Amino acid sequence: MSSDVWHSKIEAYADGELSASETRAMAEHLRDCPSCTLDMLGRVQLKRAVKTAGIRYTPSLALRQRVDQNLHAKDKLGRVRNWMPKLAVAAAAAVLVFALLRGWSSYQQQQTFAELADLHVATLASSTPVDVISTDRHTVKPWFEGKIPFSFNLPELSGSPYTLLGGRLSYLGQAPGAQLIFQVGKHRISVFIFQDRLGRLLPPGDTISRRLTFNVETFTDDGLRYFVIGDASADDIRQLAEMLKSAARS
Amino acid sequence: MPLFDSLYNFARWLTRDPEEADDLVQETYRKALRGFGSFEIGTNFRAWMYRILRNTFLTSRTGLRSGMTISLDSEEGAESMAPATTETPESLFFERANRLMVQEAIEELPVIFREVVLLCEVEEMSYQEIAETISVPIGTVMSRLARARHALRVALAKKMQGA
């Protein structure tokens, strides 16, 4: 290999850019060639000098902090962006859970009303629809003492189209309560009174609905949950409910 | 932060102005963060960052003024073929040349040579990395390096003679 060829490769050699075989060949050549060795020495020294001189400037702390803050601000934004899909999924899940709870609550409510309707029908079909037979509220109410864990007031019915037929014990959700039978015209209406453990399953306010052609009105008062259910008109059901409400608050 | 110190050093060498270097570095990180999606995993991150910094510099007022063009000779100059030896052995120059002299000589280089010599010596980039950074073929990198070094030798020789 001619001297020119070696010289042409010496810069790449100094920069570590020759192949392994070329590097070995150049190293061997340098041992025998003073001219190339001197050339190589000058190049290596220049490289060192430039490296030493080139590392000259240091960034200020203020710049470092500014860039760092910018990066973190963007990073936070990025995190928010990254979270957006997750938030959307979470929101969708929350809506789904809410809808399911609403659905479940509605289902439970319907189940409760259905059960009350069953109780009402079963009572009317019974040969002994009432355990205490009396049209006197002052007789019926004391009969429940010691049988149920609460007390209640009954409205004065004189002058109203309603007649009290009597009362009996009833159970709903494994809890005892009172069932009172009223009559209006030819229709009989059951009034159920339970402790309001069903509150979480039923809407807090007054509700009137129609279930299997029965009208049902429910309301809460002082920890008690009242249900007024019967095949009487919605107005009759509502009016009796109002009277019960007034009596409860008196 | 990755490469912060070395990017700043390079920015100062390019701009030769502290405030401009600050702005350049900030802008580089801002662009890098914004464009991180365009970075291909597995490719050279360092070259990518330096390329952003260099391109940002080129479009700055100082960058445009610096005239990143080479007009006198072809890119494939003859210096790379020539032996580096002169009448006075270079080793003697560099032994006597102090750091300040070398810094002045680097500063006097046209930006187009300054950047390759700094990327090669200070950042210890391979020819391939430099080629990626400044978006030119490897042959051009070698040519520019050779010319930059030749210019440095000449400048240092003059400074030594004048000292």
CSV table of C-alpha atoms in Angstrom, one decimal:
chain,number,residue,atom,x,y,z
A,1,MET,CA,0.0,0.0,0.0
A,2,SER,CA,1.4,3.4,-1.0
A,3,SER,CA,2.2,6.2,1.5
A,4,ASP,CA,-0.7,8.3,0.0
A,5,VAL,CA,-3.2,5.5,0.7
A,6,TRP,CA,-2.1,5.2,4.3
A,7,HIS,CA,-2.3,9.0,4.7
A,8,SER,CA,-5.8,9.0,3.2
A,9,LYS,CA,-6.9,6.6,5.9
A,10,ILE,CA,-5.2,8.1,8.8
A,11,GLU,CA,-7.9,10.6,9.6
A,12,ALA,CA,-10.6,7.9,9.7
A,13,TYR,CA,-8.2,5.9,11.8
A,14,ALA,CA,-7.8,8.7,14.3
A,15,ASP,CA,-11.6,9.1,14.4
A,16,GLY,CA,-12.1,5.3,15.0
A,17,GLU,CA,-14.0,4.9,11.8
A,18,LEU,CA,-11.9,2.2,10.1
A,19,SER,CA,-13.0,-1.4,10.0
A,20,ALA,CA,-11.4,-3.8,12.5
A,21,SER,CA,-9.1,-5.3,9.8
A,22,GLU,CA,-8.1,-1.8,8.5
A,23,THR,CA,-7.5,-0.6,12.0
A,24,ARG,CA,-5.1,-3.6,12.7
A,25,ALA,CA,-3.3,-2.9,9.4
A,26,MET,CA,-2.9,0.8,10.2
A,27,ALA,CA,-1.6,0.0,13.7
A,28,GLU,CA,1.0,-2.2,12.2
A,29,HIS,CA,1.9,0.3,9.6
A,30,LEU,CA,2.3,3.1,12.2
A,31,ARG,CA,5.0,1.0,13.9
A,32,ASP,CA,7.2,1.2,10.8
A,33,CYS,CA,6.3,4.6,9.3
A,34,PRO,CA,7.7,7.7,11.1
A,35,SER,CA,5.9,10.1,8.7
A,36,CYS,CA,2.5,8.6,9.3
A,37,THR,CA,3.2,8.3,13.0
A,38,LEU,CA,4.0,12.0,13.2
A,39,ASP,CA,0.9,12.8,11.2
A,40,MET,CA,-1.2,10.6,13.5
A,41,LEU,CA,0.3,12.3,16.6
A,42,GLY,CA,-0.6,15.8,15.3
A,43,ARG,CA,-4.2,14.6,14.6
A,44,VAL,CA,-4.7,13.1,18.0
A,45,GLN,CA,-3.3,16.2,19.7
A,46,LEU,CA,-5.6,18.4,17.6
A,47,LYS,CA,-8.5,16.2,18.6
A,48,ARG,CA,-7.6,16.4,22.2
A,49,ALA,CA,-7.1,20.2,22.0
A,50,VAL,CA,-10.4,20.7,20.4
A,51,LYS,CA,-12.2,18.5,22.8
A,52,THR,CA,-10.7,20.3,25.8
A,53,ALA,CA,-11.4,23.7,24.3
A,54,GLY,CA,-14.8,22.7,23.0
A,55,ILE,CA,-16.3,21.9,26.4
A,56,ARG,CA,-16.6,25.5,27.3
A,57,TYR,CA,-20.1,26.6,28.3
A,58,THR,CA,-22.3,25.5,31.2
A,59,PRO,CA,-26.0,26.3,31.3
A,60,SER,CA,-27.2,28.5,34.1
A,61,LEU,CA,-29.3,27.1,36.9
A,62,ALA,CA,-32.1,29.5,35.8
A,63,LEU,CA,-32.2,28.1,32.3
A,64,ARG,CA,-32.2,24.6,33.7
A,65,GLN,CA,-35.1,25.4,35.9
A,66,ARG,CA,-37.1,27.1,33.1
A,67,VAL,CA,-36.7,24.2,30.7
A,68,ASP,CA,-37.4,21.8,33.6
A,69,GLN,CA,-40.6,23.6,34.5
A,70,ASN,CA,-41.7,23.7,30.8
A,71,LEU,CA,-41.1,20.0,30.5
A,72,HIS,CA,-43.0,19.2,33.7
A,73,ALA,CA,-45.9,21.5,32.7
A,74,LYS,CA,-46.1,19.7,29.4
A,75,ASP,CA,-45.7,16.4,31.1
A,76,LYS,CA,-48.6,17.2,33.4
A,77,LEU,CA,-50.6,18.2,30.4
A,78,GLY,CA,-49.6,14.9,28.7
A,79,ARG,CA,-50.6,13.0,31.8
A,80,VAL,CA,-54.0,14.7,31.7
A,81,ARG,CA,-54.3,13.8,28.0
A,82,ASN,CA,-53.3,10.3,28.8
A,83,TRP,CA,-55.9,10.2,31.5
A,84,MET,CA,-58.6,11.5,29.3
A,85,PRO,CA,-59.6,8.1,27.8
A,86,LYS,CA,-59.4,6.5,31.2
A,87,LEU,CA,-61.6,9.3,32.6
A,88,ALA,CA,-64.0,8.8,29.8
A,89,VAL,CA,-64.2,5.0,30.5
A,90,ALA,CA,-64.6,5.8,34.2
A,91,ALA,CA,-67.4,8.2,33.5
A,92,ALA,CA,-69.1,5.7,31.2
A,93,ALA,CA,-68.7,3.1,33.9
A,94,ALA,CA,-70.2,5.5,36.5
A,95,VAL,CA,-73.1,6.2,34.2
A,96,LEU,CA,-73.6,2.5,33.7
A,97,VAL,CA,-73.5,1.8,37.4
A,98,PHE,CA,-75.9,4.6,38.1
A,99,ALA,CA,-78.3,3.4,35.4
A,100,LEU,CA,-78.0,-0.2,36.8
A,101,LEU,CA,-78.7,1.1,40.3
A,102,ARG,CA,-81.6,3.1,39.1
A,103,GLY,CA,-82.8,0.1,37.2
A,104,TRP,CA,-82.3,-2.1,40.2
A,105,SER,CA,-84.0,0.4,42.5
A,106,SER,CA,-87.0,0.6,40.0
A,107,TYR,CA,-87.1,-3.2,39.9
A,108,GLN,CA,-87.0,-3.4,43.7
A,109,GLN,CA,-89.8,-0.8,43.9
A,110,GLN,CA,-91.9,-2.8,41.5
A,111,GLN,CA,-91.2,-5.9,43.4
A,112,THR,CA,-92.3,-4.3,46.7
A,113,PHE,CA,-95.5,-3.0,45.1
A,114,ALA,CA,-96.2,-6.4,43.6
A,115,GLU,CA,-95.7,-8.0,47.0
A,116,LEU,CA,-98.0,-5.6,48.6
A,117,ALA,CA,-100.6,-6.2,45.9
A,118,ASP,CA,-100.3,-9.9,46.7
A,119,LEU,CA,-100.7,-9.3,50.4
A,120,HIS,CA,-103.8,-7.2,49.7
A,121,VAL,CA,-105.4,-9.8,47.4
A,122,ALA,CA,-104.5,-12.6,49.7
A,123,THR,CA,-106.1,-10.7,52.6
A,124,LEU,CA,-109.3,-10.1,50.7
A,125,ALA,CA,-109.4,-13.7,49.6
A,126,SER,CA,-108.9,-15.0,53.1
A,127,SER,CA,-111.8,-16.3,55.1
A,128,THR,CA,-110.6,-14.2,58.0
A,129,PRO,CA,-109.4,-11.0,56.3
A,130,VAL,CA,-108.8,-9.2,59.6
A,131,ASP,CA,-107.7,-10.3,63.0
A,132,VAL,CA,-109.3,-7.4,64.8
A,133,ILE,CA,-112.7,-6.6,63.5
A,134,SER,CA,-113.8,-3.1,64.4
A,135,THR,CA,-114.8,0.1,62.7
A,136,ASP,CA,-113.4,2.0,65.7
A,137,ARG,CA,-109.9,3.2,65.3
A,138,HIS,CA,-109.6,3.4,69.1
A,139,THR,CA,-110.1,-0.3,69.2
A,140,VAL,CA,-108.0,-1.3,66.2
A,141,LYS,CA,-104.9,0.8,67.1
A,142,PRO,CA,-104.4,-0.6,70.6
A,143,TRP,CA,-104.8,-4.1,69.2
A,144,PHE,CA,-101.4,-3.7,67.6
A,145,GLU,CA,-99.6,-2.8,70.8
A,146,GLY,CA,-97.0,-5.4,71.6
A,147,LYS,CA,-97.4,-7.0,68.2
A,148,ILE,CA,-95.5,-4.5,66.2
A,149,PRO,CA,-92.5,-2.4,67.3
A,150,PHE,CA,-94.1,1.0,66.5
A,151,SER,CA,-97.3,2.9,67.0
A,152,PHE,CA,-99.4,4.9,64.5
A,153,ASN,CA,-102.4,7.2,64.4
A,154,LEU,CA,-105.5,6.6,62.4
A,155,PRO,CA,-107.7,9.4,60.9
A,156,GLU,CA,-111.2,10.3,62.1
A,157,LEU,CA,-113.4,8.8,59.4
A,158,SER,CA,-116.7,10.2,60.3
A,159,GLY,CA,-118.1,12.3,57.6
A,160,SER,CA,-115.8,10.6,55.1
A,161,PRO,CA,-116.7,7.9,52.5
A,162,TYR,CA,-114.2,5.6,54.2
A,163,THR,CA,-115.0,2.9,56.7
A,164,LEU,CA,-112.5,1.0,58.8
A,165,LEU,CA,-113.1,-2.7,58.6
A,166,GLY,CA,-110.3,-3.9,60.9
A,167,GLY,CA,-106.7,-4.8,61.0
A,168,ARG,CA,-104.2,-7.6,60.9
A,169,LEU,CA,-100.5,-8.3,61.2
A,170,SER,CA,-98.5,-8.3,58.1
A,171,TYR,CA,-95.0,-8.9,57.1
A,172,LEU,CA,-92.9,-7.3,54.4
A,173,GLY,CA,-89.2,-8.0,54.0
A,174,GLN,CA,-89.2,-10.1,57.2
A,175,ALA,CA,-90.4,-7.1,59.1
A,176,PRO,CA,-93.7,-6.9,61.0
A,177,GLY,CA,-96.2,-4.2,60.2
A,178,ALA,CA,-99.8,-3.3,60.4
A,179,GLN,CA,-102.3,-3.9,57.7
A,180,LEU,CA,-105.6,-2.0,57.9
A,181,ILE,CA,-108.6,-2.6,55.7
A,182,PHE,CA,-110.8,0.3,54.7
A,183,GLN,CA,-113.8,0.3,52.6
A,184,VAL,CA,-114.9,3.0,50.2
A,185,GLY,CA,-118.1,2.2,48.3
A,186,LYS,CA,-117.7,-1.4,47.3
A,187,HIS,CA,-113.9,-1.2,47.2
A,188,ARG,CA,-111.6,-2.4,49.9
A,189,ILE,CA,-108.3,-0.7,50.4
A,190,SER,CA,-105.3,-2.0,52.3
A,191,VAL,CA,-103.2,0.4,54.3
A,192,PHE,CA,-99.8,-1.1,55.1
A,193,ILE,CA,-97.6,0.6,57.7
A,194,PHE,CA,-94.0,-0.6,58.2
A,195,GLN,CA,-90.8,0.8,59.6
A,196,ASP,CA,-89.1,2.6,56.8
A,197,ARG,CA,-86.3,0.1,56.3
A,198,LEU,CA,-87.4,0.1,52.7
A,199,GLY,CA,-86.5,3.7,52.3
A,200,ARG,CA,-83.4,2.9,50.3
A,201,LEU,CA,-85.4,0.9,47.8
A,202,LEU,CA,-88.2,3.4,47.4
A,203,PRO,CA,-88.3,7.0,46.5
A,204,PRO,CA,-88.2,9.4,49.5
A,205,GLY,CA,-91.3,11.4,48.5
A,206,ASP,CA,-94.9,10.5,47.9
A,207,THR,CA,-95.5,8.2,45.0
A,208,ILE,CA,-98.6,7.0,43.4
A,209,SER,CA,-98.5,4.4,40.8
A,210,ARG,CA,-100.6,1.9,39.1
A,211,ARG,CA,-99.7,-1.7,39.5
A,212,LEU,CA,-101.7,-4.7,38.1
A,213,THR,CA,-104.7,-2.3,38.0
A,214,PHE,CA,-104.2,-1.5,41.7
A,215,ASN,CA,-103.6,2.0,42.6
A,216,VAL,CA,-100.8,2.4,45.1
A,217,GLU,CA,-99.7,5.4,47.0
A,218,THR,CA,-96.8,5.5,49.4
A,219,PHE,CA,-95.3,8.0,51.7
A,220,THR,CA,-93.1,8.2,54.7
A,221,ASP,CA,-93.7,10.0,57.9
A,222,ASP,CA,-91.7,9.9,61.1
A,223,GLY,CA,-89.8,6.8,60.2
A,224,LEU,CA,-92.8,4.9,59.0
A,225,ARG,CA,-93.6,3.9,55.5
A,226,TYR,CA,-97.2,3.9,54.5
A,227,PHE,CA,-98.7,2.1,51.5
A,228,VAL,CA,-102.2,2.6,50.4
A,229,ILE,CA,-103.3,0.1,47.8
A,230,GLY,CA,-106.6,-1.0,46.4
A,231,ASP,CA,-108.7,-1.2,43.3
A,232,ALA,CA,-110.5,2.0,44.3
A,233,SER,CA,-109.9,5.1,42.1
A,234,ALA,CA,-106.7,6.9,42.3
A,235,ASP,CA,-108.5,9.9,43.8
A,236,ASP,CA,-110.0,7.7,46.6
A,237,ILE,CA,-106.5,6.2,47.3
A,238,ARG,CA,-105.0,9.6,47.3
A,239,GLN,CA,-107.6,11.1,49.6
A,240,LEU,CA,-107.2,8.3,52.1
A,241,ALA,CA,-103.5,8.7,52.0
A,242,GLU,CA,-103.9,12.4,52.7
A,243,MET,CA,-106.1,11.6,55.7
A,244,LEU,CA,-103.6,9.1,57.0
A,245,LYS,CA,-100.9,11.7,56.5
A,246,SER,CA,-102.8,14.3,58.5
A,247,ALA,CA,-103.5,11.9,61.3
A,248,ALA,CA,-99.9,10.8,61.4
A,249,ARG,CA,-98.8,14.5,61.8
A,250,SER,CA,-101.4,15.4,64.4
B,1,MET,CA,-32.7,16.2,31.5
B,2,PRO,CA,-31.1,14.3,28.8
B,3,LEU,CA,-28.2,16.0,26.9
B,4,PHE,CA,-29.0,19.3,28.5
B,5,ASP,CA,-25.4,20.4,29.3
B,6,SER,CA,-24.0,19.2,26.0
B,7,LEU,CA,-26.8,20.7,24.0
B,8,TYR,CA,-26.3,24.0,25.7
B,9,ASN,CA,-22.6,23.9,25.0
B,10,PHE,CA,-23.2,23.3,21.3
B,11,ALA,CA,-25.9,26.0,21.2
B,12,ARG,CA,-23.4,28.5,22.6
B,13,TRP,CA,-20.8,27.5,20.0
B,14,LEU,CA,-23.3,28.0,17.3
B,15,THR,CA,-24.9,31.2,18.4
B,16,ARG,CA,-21.9,32.7,20.2
B,17,ASP,CA,-24.4,34.6,22.4
B,18,PRO,CA,-25.6,33.6,25.9
B,19,GLU,CA,-29.2,34.8,25.5
B,20,GLU,CA,-29.6,33.3,22.0
B,21,ALA,CA,-28.2,30.0,23.3
B,22,ASP,CA,-30.7,30.1,26.2
B,23,ASP,CA,-33.6,30.7,23.7
B,24,LEU,CA,-32.3,28.0,21.4
B,25,VAL,CA,-32.1,25.4,24.1
B,26,GLN,CA,-35.5,26.2,25.4
B,27,GLU,CA,-37.0,26.1,21.9
B,28,THR,CA,-35.2,22.8,21.2
B,29,TYR,CA,-36.7,21.1,24.2
B,30,ARG,CA,-40.1,22.6,23.4
B,31,LYS,CA,-40.0,21.3,19.9
B,32,ALA,CA,-38.6,17.9,21.0
B,33,LEU,CA,-41.4,17.4,23.4
B,34,ARG,CA,-44.0,18.5,21.0
B,35,GLY,CA,-42.6,16.4,18.2
B,36,PHE,CA,-41.7,13.4,20.3
B,37,GLY,CA,-44.3,11.4,18.4
B,38,SER,CA,-42.2,11.8,15.3
B,39,PHE,CA,-39.2,10.3,16.9
B,40,GLU,CA,-38.7,6.7,15.8
B,41,ILE,CA,-37.9,4.4,18.6
B,42,GLY,CA,-34.6,2.6,17.9
B,43,THR,CA,-33.1,5.5,15.9
B,44,ASN,CA,-30.5,7.8,17.4
B,45,PHE,CA,-32.1,10.0,20.0
B,46,ARG,CA,-29.0,12.1,20.4
B,47,ALA,CA,-28.7,12.8,16.7
B,48,TRP,CA,-32.5,13.6,16.7
B,49,MET,CA,-32.1,16.2,19.5
B,50,TYR,CA,-29.0,17.8,17.9
B,51,ARG,CA,-30.8,18.0,14.6
B,52,ILE,CA,-33.7,19.8,16.2
B,53,LEU,CA,-31.3,22.3,17.8
B,54,ARG,CA,-29.4,22.8,14.6
B,55,ASN,CA,-32.5,23.2,12.5
B,56,THR,CA,-33.9,25.7,15.0
B,57,PHE,CA,-30.6,27.6,14.9
B,58,LEU,CA,-30.6,27.6,11.1
B,59,THR,CA,-34.0,29.3,10.9
B,60,SER,CA,-33.0,31.9,13.6
B,61,ARG,CA,-31.8,35.3,12.6
B,62,THR,CA,-28.3,34.5,13.6
B,63,GLY,CA,-28.4,31.2,11.8
B,64,LEU,CA,-29.6,32.8,8.6
B,65,ARG,CA,-26.8,35.4,8.9
B,66,SER,CA,-24.2,32.8,9.6
B,67,GLY,CA,-24.4,31.7,5.9
B,68,MET,CA,-24.5,27.9,6.2
B,69,THR,CA,-23.4,27.6,2.7
B,70,ILE,CA,-20.1,26.6,1.3
B,71,SER,CA,-19.1,28.2,-2.0
B,72,LEU,CA,-15.4,28.3,-2.5
B,73,ASP,CA,-14.6,24.7,-3.2
B,74,SER,CA,-16.5,21.6,-3.7
B,75,GLU,CA,-17.6,19.6,-0.7
B,76,GLU,CA,-15.1,16.9,-1.6
B,77,GLY,CA,-12.1,19.0,-0.9
B,78,ALA,CA,-8.6,17.8,-1.3
B,79,GLU,CA,-7.4,18.5,2.2
B,80,SER,CA,-8.6,15.1,3.5
B,81,MET,CA,-6.1,13.4,1.3
B,82,ALA,CA,-3.2,15.6,2.2
B,83,PRO,CA,-0.9,14.7,5.0
B,84,ALA,CA,-1.4,16.9,8.0
B,85,THR,CA,2.3,17.4,8.5
B,86,THR,CA,3.8,20.9,7.8
B,87,GLU,CA,7.3,22.2,8.0
B,88,THR,CA,6.8,22.5,11.8
B,89,PRO,CA,5.5,19.3,13.4
B,90,GLU,CA,1.9,19.9,14.5
B,91,SER,CA,2.7,18.2,17.8
B,92,LEU,CA,4.8,21.2,18.6
B,93,PHE,CA,2.0,23.6,17.8
B,94,PHE,CA,-0.5,21.9,20.0
B,95,GLU,CA,1.9,21.5,22.9
B,96,ARG,CA,2.3,25.2,22.9
B,97,ALA,CA,-1.1,26.3,22.0
B,98,ASN,CA,-3.2,27.1,25.0
B,99,ARG,CA,-6.9,26.5,25.4
B,100,LEU,CA,-7.9,30.0,24.7
B,101,MET,CA,-6.1,30.0,21.4
B,102,VAL,CA,-7.9,26.8,20.3
B,103,GLN,CA,-11.2,28.3,21.4
B,104,GLU,CA,-10.5,31.4,19.3
B,105,ALA,CA,-9.6,29.2,16.3
B,106,ILE,CA,-12.8,27.2,16.6
B,107,GLU,CA,-14.9,30.4,16.9
B,108,GLU,CA,-13.3,31.7,13.7
B,109,LEU,CA,-14.4,28.7,11.8
B,110,PRO,CA,-17.4,29.1,9.5
B,111,VAL,CA,-20.4,27.5,11.3
B,112,ILE,CA,-20.5,24.8,8.7
B,113,PHE,CA,-17.1,23.6,9.8
B,114,ARG,CA,-17.4,24.5,13.5
B,115,GLU,CA,-20.4,22.3,13.9
B,116,VAL,CA,-18.9,19.1,12.4
B,117,VAL,CA,-15.6,19.5,14.3
B,118,LEU,CA,-17.5,20.0,17.6
B,119,LEU,CA,-19.9,17.1,17.0
B,120,CYS,CA,-16.9,14.9,16.2
B,121,GLU,CA,-14.5,15.9,18.9
B,122,VAL,CA,-16.6,17.2,21.8
B,123,GLU,CA,-19.7,15.0,21.3
B,124,GLU,CA,-17.6,12.2,20.0
B,125,MET,CA,-20.2,11.4,17.4
B,126,SER,CA,-19.5,8.9,14.6
B,127,TYR,CA,-19.5,10.0,11.0
B,128,GLN,CA,-22.8,8.3,10.7
B,129,GLU,CA,-24.3,10.2,13.6
B,130,ILE,CA,-23.0,13.5,12.3
B,131,ALA,CA,-24.4,12.7,8.9
B,132,GLU,CA,-27.9,12.1,10.5
B,133,THR,CA,-27.6,15.2,12.6
B,134,ILE,CA,-26.7,17.6,9.8
B,135,SER,CA,-28.6,15.7,7.2
B,136,VAL,CA,-25.8,15.2,4.7
B,137,PRO,CA,-24.0,12.1,3.3
B,138,ILE,CA,-21.1,10.6,5.2
B,139,GLY,CA,-18.7,11.6,2.5
B,140,THR,CA,-19.7,15.2,3.0
B,141,VAL,CA,-19.1,14.8,6.8
B,142,MET,CA,-15.6,13.5,6.1
B,143,SER,CA,-14.8,16.3,3.7
B,144,ARG,CA,-16.1,19.0,6.0
B,145,LEU,CA,-14.2,17.5,9.0
B,146,ALA,CA,-11.0,17.4,7.0
B,147,ARG,CA,-11.4,21.0,5.9
B,148,ALA,CA,-12.3,22.2,9.3
B,149,ARG,CA,-9.2,20.6,10.8
B,150,HIS,CA,-7.1,22.0,8.1
B,151,ALA,CA,-8.5,25.4,8.8
B,152,LEU,CA,-7.8,24.9,12.5
B,153,ARG,CA,-4.2,23.9,11.9
B,154,VAL,CA,-3.6,26.9,9.7
B,155,ALA,CA,-5.2,29.3,12.2
B,156,LEU,CA,-3.3,27.8,15.1
B,157,ALA,CA,0.0,28.0,13.2
B,158,LYS,CA,-0.7,31.7,12.6
B,159,LYS,CA,-1.5,32.3,16.2
B,160,MET,CA,1.6,30.6,17.4
B,161,GLN,CA,3.8,32.5,15.0
B,162,GLY,CA,2.2,35.8,16.1
B,163,ALA,CA,2.4,34.9,19.8
